[in-house]
Phi, psi and omega in degrees: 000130190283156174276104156269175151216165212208141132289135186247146143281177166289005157255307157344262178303006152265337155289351183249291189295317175282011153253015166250007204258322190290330172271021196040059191225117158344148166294311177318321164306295196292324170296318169317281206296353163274353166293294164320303192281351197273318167323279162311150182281178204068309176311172182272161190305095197295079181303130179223160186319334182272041185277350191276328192296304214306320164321280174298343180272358163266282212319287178321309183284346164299298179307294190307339174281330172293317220300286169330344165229340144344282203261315197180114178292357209270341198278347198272320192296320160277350183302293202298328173301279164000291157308322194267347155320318188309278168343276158317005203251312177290344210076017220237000189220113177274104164005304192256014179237356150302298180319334196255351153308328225041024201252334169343275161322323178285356211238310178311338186252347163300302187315310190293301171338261145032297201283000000 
């Protein structure tokens, strides 16, 4: 089974030892199942620092595609292939439920259009 290791402070990881110490648990026990949920889809959201950038970099892009479309369905049309490559590119788009979506194939076939 692979190994993280992670930095904690010292007040951290001492609240993290007494509640895996109150549930009897190993610290590995107890942090695996948060792990778990924040890893798999369905699980809840994981909030992280970067949520205020991320916050504004949809709004700016929420702006530029009305811009975009506005001015050329077609420049909106390619962004959006673009982007979600990117997405897919990251993990941030799972594959196989674009496909089961159907927008893959729409994205794929734009893309070919396009070249």
């Amino acid at each position: 089974m692979p190994i993280i290791t992670i930095r904690l402070d010292e007040e951290l990881h001492r609240r993290v030892k007494i509640r895996a110490a109150g549930a009897h648990l190993s610290i590995s026990e107890f942090l695996r199942p948060a792990i778990e949920d924040l890893a798999f889809p369905g699980g809840r959201y994981a909030y992280t620092g970067q949520d205020e950038i991320l916050g504004v970099a949809i709004q700016t892009y929420a702006l530029l595609a009305e811009m975009a479309a506005e001015q050329s369905p077609a420049i909106l049309e390619r962004a959006v292939a673009a982007s979600r490559s990117m997405l897919r590119d990251r993990g941030l788009i799972d594959p196989l439920s674009e496909t089961l979506s159907g927008m893959r194939p729409a994205l794929v076939d734009s893309e070919a259009g396009a070249q």
